[in-house]
Short mmCIF file of C-alpha atoms and ligand atoms in Angstrom, two decimals:
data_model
loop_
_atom_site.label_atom_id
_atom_site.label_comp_id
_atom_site.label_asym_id
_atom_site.label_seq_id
_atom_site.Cartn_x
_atom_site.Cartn_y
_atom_site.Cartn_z
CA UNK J 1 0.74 1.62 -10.20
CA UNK J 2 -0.18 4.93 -8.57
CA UNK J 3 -0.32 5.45 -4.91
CA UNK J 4 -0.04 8.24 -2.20
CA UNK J 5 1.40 7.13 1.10
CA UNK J 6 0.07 9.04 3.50
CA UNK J 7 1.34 9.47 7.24
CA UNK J 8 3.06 12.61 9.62
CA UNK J 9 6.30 13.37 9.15
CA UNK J 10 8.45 10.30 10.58
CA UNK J 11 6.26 7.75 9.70
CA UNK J 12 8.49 6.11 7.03
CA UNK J 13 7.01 7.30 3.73
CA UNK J 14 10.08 8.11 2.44
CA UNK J 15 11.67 4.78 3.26
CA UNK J 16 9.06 2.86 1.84
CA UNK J 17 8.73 5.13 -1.29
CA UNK J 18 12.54 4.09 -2.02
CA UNK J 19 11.88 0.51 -1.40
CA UNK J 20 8.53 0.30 -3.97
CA UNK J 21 10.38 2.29 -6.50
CA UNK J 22 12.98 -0.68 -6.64
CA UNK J 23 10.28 -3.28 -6.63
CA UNK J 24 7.87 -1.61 -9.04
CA UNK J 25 10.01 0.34 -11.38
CA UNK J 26 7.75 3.45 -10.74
CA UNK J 27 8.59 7.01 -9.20
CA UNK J 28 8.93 8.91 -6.15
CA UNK J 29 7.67 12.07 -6.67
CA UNK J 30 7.91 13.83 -2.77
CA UNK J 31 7.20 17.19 -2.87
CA UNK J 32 9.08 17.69 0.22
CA UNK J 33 12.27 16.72 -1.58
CA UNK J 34 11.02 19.06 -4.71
CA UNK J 35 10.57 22.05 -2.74
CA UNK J 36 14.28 21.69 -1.11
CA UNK J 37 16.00 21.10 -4.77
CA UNK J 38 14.00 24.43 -5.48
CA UNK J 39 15.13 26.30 -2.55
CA UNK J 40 18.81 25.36 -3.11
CA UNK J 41 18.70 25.91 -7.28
CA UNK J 42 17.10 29.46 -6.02
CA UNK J 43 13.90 29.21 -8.07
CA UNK J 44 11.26 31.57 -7.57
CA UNK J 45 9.47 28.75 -5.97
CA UNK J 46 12.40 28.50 -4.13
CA UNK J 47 12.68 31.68 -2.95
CA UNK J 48 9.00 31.93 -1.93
CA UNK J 49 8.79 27.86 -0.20
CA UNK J 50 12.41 28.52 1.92
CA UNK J 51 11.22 30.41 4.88
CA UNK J 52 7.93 28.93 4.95
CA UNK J 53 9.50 25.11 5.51
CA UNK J 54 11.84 26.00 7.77
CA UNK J 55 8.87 27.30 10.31
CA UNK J 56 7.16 24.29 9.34
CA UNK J 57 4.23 25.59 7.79
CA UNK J 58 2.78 24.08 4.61
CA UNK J 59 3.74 26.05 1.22
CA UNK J 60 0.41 27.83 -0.70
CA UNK J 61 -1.74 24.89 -2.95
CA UNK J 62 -1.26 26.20 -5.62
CA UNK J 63 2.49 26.08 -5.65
CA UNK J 64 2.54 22.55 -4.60
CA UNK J 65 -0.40 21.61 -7.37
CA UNK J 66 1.70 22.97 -10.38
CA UNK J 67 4.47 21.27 -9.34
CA UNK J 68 2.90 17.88 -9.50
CA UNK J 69 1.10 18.50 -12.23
CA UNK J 70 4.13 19.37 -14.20
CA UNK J 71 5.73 16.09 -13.01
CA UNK J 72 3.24 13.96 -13.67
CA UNK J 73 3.65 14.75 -16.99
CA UNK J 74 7.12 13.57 -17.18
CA UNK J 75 7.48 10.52 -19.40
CA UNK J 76 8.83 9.15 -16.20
CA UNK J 77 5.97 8.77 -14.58
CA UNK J 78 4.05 6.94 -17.43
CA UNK J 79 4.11 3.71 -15.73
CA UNK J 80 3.45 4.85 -11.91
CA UNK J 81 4.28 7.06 -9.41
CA UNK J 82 4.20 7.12 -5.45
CA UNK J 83 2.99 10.52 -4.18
CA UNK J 84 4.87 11.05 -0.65
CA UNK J 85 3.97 14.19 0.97
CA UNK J 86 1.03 15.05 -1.39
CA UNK J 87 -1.59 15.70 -1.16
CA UNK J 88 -1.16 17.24 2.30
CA UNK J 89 -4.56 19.39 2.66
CA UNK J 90 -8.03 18.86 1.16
CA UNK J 91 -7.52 21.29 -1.78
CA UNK J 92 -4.62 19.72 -2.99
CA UNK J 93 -6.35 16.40 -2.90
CA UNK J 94 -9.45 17.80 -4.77
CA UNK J 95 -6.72 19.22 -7.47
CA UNK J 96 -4.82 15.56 -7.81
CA UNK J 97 -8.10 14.26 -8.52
CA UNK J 98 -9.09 16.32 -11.01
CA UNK J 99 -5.85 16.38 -12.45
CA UNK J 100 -5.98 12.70 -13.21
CA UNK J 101 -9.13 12.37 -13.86
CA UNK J 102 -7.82 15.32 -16.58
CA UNK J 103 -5.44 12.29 -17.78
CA UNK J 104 -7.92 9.27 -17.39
CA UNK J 105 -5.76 7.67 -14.53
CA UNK J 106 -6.78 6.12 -11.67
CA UNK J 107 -5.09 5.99 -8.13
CA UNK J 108 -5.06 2.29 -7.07
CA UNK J 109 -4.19 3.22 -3.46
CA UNK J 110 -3.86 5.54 -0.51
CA UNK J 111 -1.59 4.15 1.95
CA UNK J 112 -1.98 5.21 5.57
CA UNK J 113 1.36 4.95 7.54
CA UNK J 114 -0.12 5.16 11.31
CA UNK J 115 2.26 5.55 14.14
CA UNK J 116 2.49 6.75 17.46
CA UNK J 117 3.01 10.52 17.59
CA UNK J 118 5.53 10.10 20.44
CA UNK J 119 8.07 7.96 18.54
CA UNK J 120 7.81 10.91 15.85
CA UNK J 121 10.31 13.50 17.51
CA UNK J 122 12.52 10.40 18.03
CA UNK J 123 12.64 8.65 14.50
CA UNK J 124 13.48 12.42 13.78
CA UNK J 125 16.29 12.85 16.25
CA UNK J 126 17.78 10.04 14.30
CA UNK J 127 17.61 10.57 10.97
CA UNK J 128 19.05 13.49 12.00
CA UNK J 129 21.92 12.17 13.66
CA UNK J 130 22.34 9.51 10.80
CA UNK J 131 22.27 12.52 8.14
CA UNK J 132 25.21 14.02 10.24
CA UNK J 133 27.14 11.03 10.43
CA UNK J 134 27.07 10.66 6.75
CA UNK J 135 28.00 14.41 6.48
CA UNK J 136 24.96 15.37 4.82
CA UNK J 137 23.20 18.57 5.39
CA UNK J 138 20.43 18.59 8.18
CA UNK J 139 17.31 19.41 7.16
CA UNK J 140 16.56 23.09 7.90
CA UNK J 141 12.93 21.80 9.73
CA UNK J 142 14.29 18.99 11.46
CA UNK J 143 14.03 20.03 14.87
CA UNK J 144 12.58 20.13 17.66
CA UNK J 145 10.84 23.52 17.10
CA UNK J 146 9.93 22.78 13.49
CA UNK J 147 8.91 19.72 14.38
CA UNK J 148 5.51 20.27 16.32
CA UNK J 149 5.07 22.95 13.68
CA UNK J 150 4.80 20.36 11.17
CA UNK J 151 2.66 17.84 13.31
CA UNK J 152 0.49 20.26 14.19
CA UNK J 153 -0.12 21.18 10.21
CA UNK J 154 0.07 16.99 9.78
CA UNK J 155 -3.28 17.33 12.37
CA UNK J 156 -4.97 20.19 11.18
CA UNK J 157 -4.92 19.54 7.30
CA UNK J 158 -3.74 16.60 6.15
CA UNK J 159 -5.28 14.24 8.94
CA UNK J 160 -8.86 14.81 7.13
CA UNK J 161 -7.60 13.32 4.30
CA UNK J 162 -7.85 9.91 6.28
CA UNK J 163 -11.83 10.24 5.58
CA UNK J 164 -11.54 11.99 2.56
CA UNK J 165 -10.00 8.80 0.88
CA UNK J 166 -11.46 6.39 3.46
CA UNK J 167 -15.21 7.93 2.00
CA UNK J 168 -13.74 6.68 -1.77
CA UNK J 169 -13.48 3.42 -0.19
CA UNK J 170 -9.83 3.76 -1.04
CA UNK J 171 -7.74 4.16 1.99
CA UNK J 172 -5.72 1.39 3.43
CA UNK J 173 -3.91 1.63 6.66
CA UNK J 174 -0.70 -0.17 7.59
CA UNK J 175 0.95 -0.23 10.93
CA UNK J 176 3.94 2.19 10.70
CA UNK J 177 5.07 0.78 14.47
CA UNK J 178 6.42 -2.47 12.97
CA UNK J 179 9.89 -2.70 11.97
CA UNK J 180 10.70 -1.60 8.18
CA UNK J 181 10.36 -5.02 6.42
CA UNK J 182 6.74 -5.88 8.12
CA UNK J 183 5.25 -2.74 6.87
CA UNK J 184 6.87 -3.17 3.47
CA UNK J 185 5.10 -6.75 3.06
CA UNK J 186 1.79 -4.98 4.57
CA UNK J 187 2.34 -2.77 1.59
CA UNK J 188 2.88 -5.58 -0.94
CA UNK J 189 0.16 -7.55 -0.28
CA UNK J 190 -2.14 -4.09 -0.33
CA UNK J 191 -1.10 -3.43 -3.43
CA UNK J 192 -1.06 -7.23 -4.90
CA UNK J 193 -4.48 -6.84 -4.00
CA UNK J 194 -5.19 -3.57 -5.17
CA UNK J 195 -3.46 -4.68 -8.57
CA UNK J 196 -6.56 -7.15 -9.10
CA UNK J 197 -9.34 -5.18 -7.50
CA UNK J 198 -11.99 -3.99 -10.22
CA UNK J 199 -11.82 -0.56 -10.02
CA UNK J 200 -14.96 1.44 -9.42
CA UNK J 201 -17.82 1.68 -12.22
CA UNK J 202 -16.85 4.46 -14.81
CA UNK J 203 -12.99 4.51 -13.83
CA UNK J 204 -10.01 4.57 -16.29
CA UNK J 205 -9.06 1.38 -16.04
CA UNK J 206 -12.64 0.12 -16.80
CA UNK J 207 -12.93 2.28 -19.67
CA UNK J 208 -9.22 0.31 -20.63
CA UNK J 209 -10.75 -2.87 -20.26
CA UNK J 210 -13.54 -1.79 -21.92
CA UNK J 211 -11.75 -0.68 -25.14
CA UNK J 212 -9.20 -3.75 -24.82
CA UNK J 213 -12.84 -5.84 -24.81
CA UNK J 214 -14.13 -4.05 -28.01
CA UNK J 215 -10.78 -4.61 -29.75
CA UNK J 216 -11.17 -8.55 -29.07
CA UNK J 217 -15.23 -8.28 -29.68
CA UNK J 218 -14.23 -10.57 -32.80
CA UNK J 219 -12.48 -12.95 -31.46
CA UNK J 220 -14.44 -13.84 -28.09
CA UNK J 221 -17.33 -14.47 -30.50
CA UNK J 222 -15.98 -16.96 -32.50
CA UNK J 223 -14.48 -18.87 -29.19
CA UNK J 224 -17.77 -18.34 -27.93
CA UNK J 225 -19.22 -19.93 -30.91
CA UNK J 226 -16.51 -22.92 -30.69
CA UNK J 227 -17.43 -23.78 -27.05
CA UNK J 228 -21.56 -23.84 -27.80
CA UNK J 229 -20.38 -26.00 -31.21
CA UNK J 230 -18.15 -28.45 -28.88
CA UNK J 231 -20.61 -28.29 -26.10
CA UNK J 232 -23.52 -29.60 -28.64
CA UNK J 233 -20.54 -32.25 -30.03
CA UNK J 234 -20.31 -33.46 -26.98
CA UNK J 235 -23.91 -33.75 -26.14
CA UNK J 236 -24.17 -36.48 -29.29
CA UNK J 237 -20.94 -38.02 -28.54
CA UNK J 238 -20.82 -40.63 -26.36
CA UNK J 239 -20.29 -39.90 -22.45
CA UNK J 240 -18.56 -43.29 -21.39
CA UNK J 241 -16.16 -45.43 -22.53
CA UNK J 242 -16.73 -49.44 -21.09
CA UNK J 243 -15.15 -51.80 -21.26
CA UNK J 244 -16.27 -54.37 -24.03
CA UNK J 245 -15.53 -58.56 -23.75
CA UNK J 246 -15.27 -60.08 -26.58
CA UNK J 247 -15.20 -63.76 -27.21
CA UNK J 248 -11.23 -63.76 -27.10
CA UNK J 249 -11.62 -62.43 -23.72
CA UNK J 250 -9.77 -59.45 -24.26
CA UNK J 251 -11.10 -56.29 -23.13
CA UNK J 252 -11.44 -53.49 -25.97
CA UNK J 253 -12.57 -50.16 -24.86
CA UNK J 254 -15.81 -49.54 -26.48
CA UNK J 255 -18.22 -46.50 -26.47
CA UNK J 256 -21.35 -46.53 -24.82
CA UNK J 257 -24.31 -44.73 -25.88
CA UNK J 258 -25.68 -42.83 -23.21
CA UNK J 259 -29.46 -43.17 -23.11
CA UNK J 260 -31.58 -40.55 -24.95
CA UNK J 261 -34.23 -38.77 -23.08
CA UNK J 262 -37.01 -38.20 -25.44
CA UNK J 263 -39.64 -36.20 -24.56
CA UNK J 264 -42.21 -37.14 -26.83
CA UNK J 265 -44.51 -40.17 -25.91
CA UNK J 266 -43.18 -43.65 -26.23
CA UNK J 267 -44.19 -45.23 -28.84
CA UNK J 268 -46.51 -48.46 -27.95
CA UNK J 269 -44.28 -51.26 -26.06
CA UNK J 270 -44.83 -53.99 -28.83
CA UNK J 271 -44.42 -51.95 -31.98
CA UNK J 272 -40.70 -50.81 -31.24
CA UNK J 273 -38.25 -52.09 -33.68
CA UNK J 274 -35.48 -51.35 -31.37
CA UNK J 275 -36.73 -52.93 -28.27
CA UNK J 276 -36.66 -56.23 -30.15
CA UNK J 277 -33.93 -55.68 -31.53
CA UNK J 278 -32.53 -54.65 -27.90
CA UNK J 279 -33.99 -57.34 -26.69
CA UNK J 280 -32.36 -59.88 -29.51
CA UNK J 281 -29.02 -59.09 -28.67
CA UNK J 282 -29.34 -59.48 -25.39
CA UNK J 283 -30.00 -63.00 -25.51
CA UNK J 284 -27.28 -63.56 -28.16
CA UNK J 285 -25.39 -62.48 -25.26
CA UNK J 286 -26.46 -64.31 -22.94
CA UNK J 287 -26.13 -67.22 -25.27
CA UNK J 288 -22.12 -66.41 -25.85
CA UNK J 289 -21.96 -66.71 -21.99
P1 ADP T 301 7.94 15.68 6.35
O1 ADP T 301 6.78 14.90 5.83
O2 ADP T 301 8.99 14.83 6.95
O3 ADP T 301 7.54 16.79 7.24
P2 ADP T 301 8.51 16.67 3.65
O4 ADP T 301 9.87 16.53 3.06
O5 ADP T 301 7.43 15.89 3.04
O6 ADP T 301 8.71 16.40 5.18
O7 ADP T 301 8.09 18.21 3.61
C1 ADP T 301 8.89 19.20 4.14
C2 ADP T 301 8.19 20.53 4.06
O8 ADP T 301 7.93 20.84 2.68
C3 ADP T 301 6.85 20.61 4.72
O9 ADP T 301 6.93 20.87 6.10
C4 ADP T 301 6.20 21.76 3.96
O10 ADP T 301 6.69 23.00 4.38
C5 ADP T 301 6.70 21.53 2.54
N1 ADP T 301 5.78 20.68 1.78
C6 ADP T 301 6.06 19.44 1.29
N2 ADP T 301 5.00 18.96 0.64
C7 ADP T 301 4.02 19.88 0.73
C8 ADP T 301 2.68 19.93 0.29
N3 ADP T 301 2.11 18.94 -0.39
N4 ADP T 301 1.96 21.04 0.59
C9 ADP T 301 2.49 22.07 1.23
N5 ADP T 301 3.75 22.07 1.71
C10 ADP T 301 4.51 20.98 1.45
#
């Protein structure tokens, strides 16, 4: 499972990234959260990301792009990863693409989180004041300030990558106004979905399929071969089983014959050693009655 949630800062990525990484056993990888264990270790990405987040701002592509790519490398990440925060601008999303591609994996969605910009600064405020009452360190962007600094890069770049994914016919948008439960079962049943969507022609996991197909060549053949053999079988056999009196009275099932339908000509009515033979044991029959 590989997904980005996308949304503005607020929106609840991060909460739902933590809930899908219990239910799926994949990873989080937020770049956000990256960039901030960088600028506290004192990296050289560090260094060159800290002043730039605390405006607001996004950090240069490129930075962001070998980060990711270096983490999805991580044996980690083998069996899925949630992308929260990335891609933020069209470049990066162009790069994650070809990076995977690179790899032969497929996303199998992109998860719009849509909410009112106006409950943004608020859902903020509060984290904020949750962070503090836990005695954690406040984000160095989380405020006010920072804040519209960051919407107004959520607008500018990352917005268009609504219609870049919605073009793919791969974005799906969830209502990131309901409360936390009701947008993690909109999430679930996107991705239960998603999970048994055929991808698109030429993708990774068609190429899978197609190799797992090849691999088992042998063996659909020979059911293949089974069903025609019991489908003729059954043709011959007999279709009905009746019910048969016999002169005790007790009723024996018995098979019927189903009619033939012979395409050739009849043969002439009073030449047919079966019809009066048909015709014989009918009145035996009759006679028993
Ligand atoms: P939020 O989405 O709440 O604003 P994040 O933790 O995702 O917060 O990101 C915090 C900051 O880290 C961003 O404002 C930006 O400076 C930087 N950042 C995170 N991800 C990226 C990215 N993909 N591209 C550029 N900058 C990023």
């Amino acid at each position: 499972m590989r997904l980005i949630l996308l949304g503005p800062p607020g929106a609840g990525k991060g909460t739902q990234a933590q809930r899908l990484v219990e239910k799926y056993g994949i990873v989080q990888l937020s770049t956000g959260d990256m960039l901030r264990a960088a600028v506290a270790a004192g990296t050289p990405v560090g260094i060159q990301a800290r002043e730039i987040m605390a405006r607001g701002e996004l950090v240069p592509d490129a930075v962001v792009v070998a980060i990711i790519a270096d983490r999805i490398e991580q044996p980690d990440a083998r069996k899925g990863f949630i992308l929260d925060g990335f891609p933020r601008t069209e470049a990066q999303a162009e790069a994650l693409g070809k990076l995977l591609h690179q790899k032969g994996l497929d996303l199998d969605a992109v998860i719009e989180l849509k909410v009112d910009e106006s409950i943004l600064l608020h859902r903020v405020e509060r984290r904020v004041a949750e962070m503090t009452a836990r005695g954690e360190a406040v984000r160095a962007d989380d405020n006010a300030e920072s804040l519209k600094k960051r919407l107004d890069a959520y607008r500018a770049q990352t917005a268009p990558l609504v219609h870049f994914y919605a073009g793919k016919g791969m974005l799906r948008t969830v209502d990131g106004m309901e409360p936390i439960d009701d947008v993690t079962s909109a999430i679930g049943r996107i991705l239960a979905e998603a999970a048994f969507r055929p991808k698109a022609a030429g993708s990774a996991a068609k190429r899978g399929q197609a190799a797992a197909k090849t691999k088992s060549g042998a063996k659909a053949k020979s059911k293949a071969k089974l069903a025609s053999k019991t489908k003729k079988a059954a043709k011959k056999a007999p279709k009905k089983a009746v019910k048969k009196v016999t002169r005790k009275g007790v009723s024996k099932t018995a098979k019927k014959t189903p009619k033939k339908v012979s395409k050739k000509k009849p043969a002439p009515r009073g030449k047919s050693k079966s019809r009066r033979a048909g015709k014989k044991v009918r009145r035996a029959r009759k006679a028993r009655k």
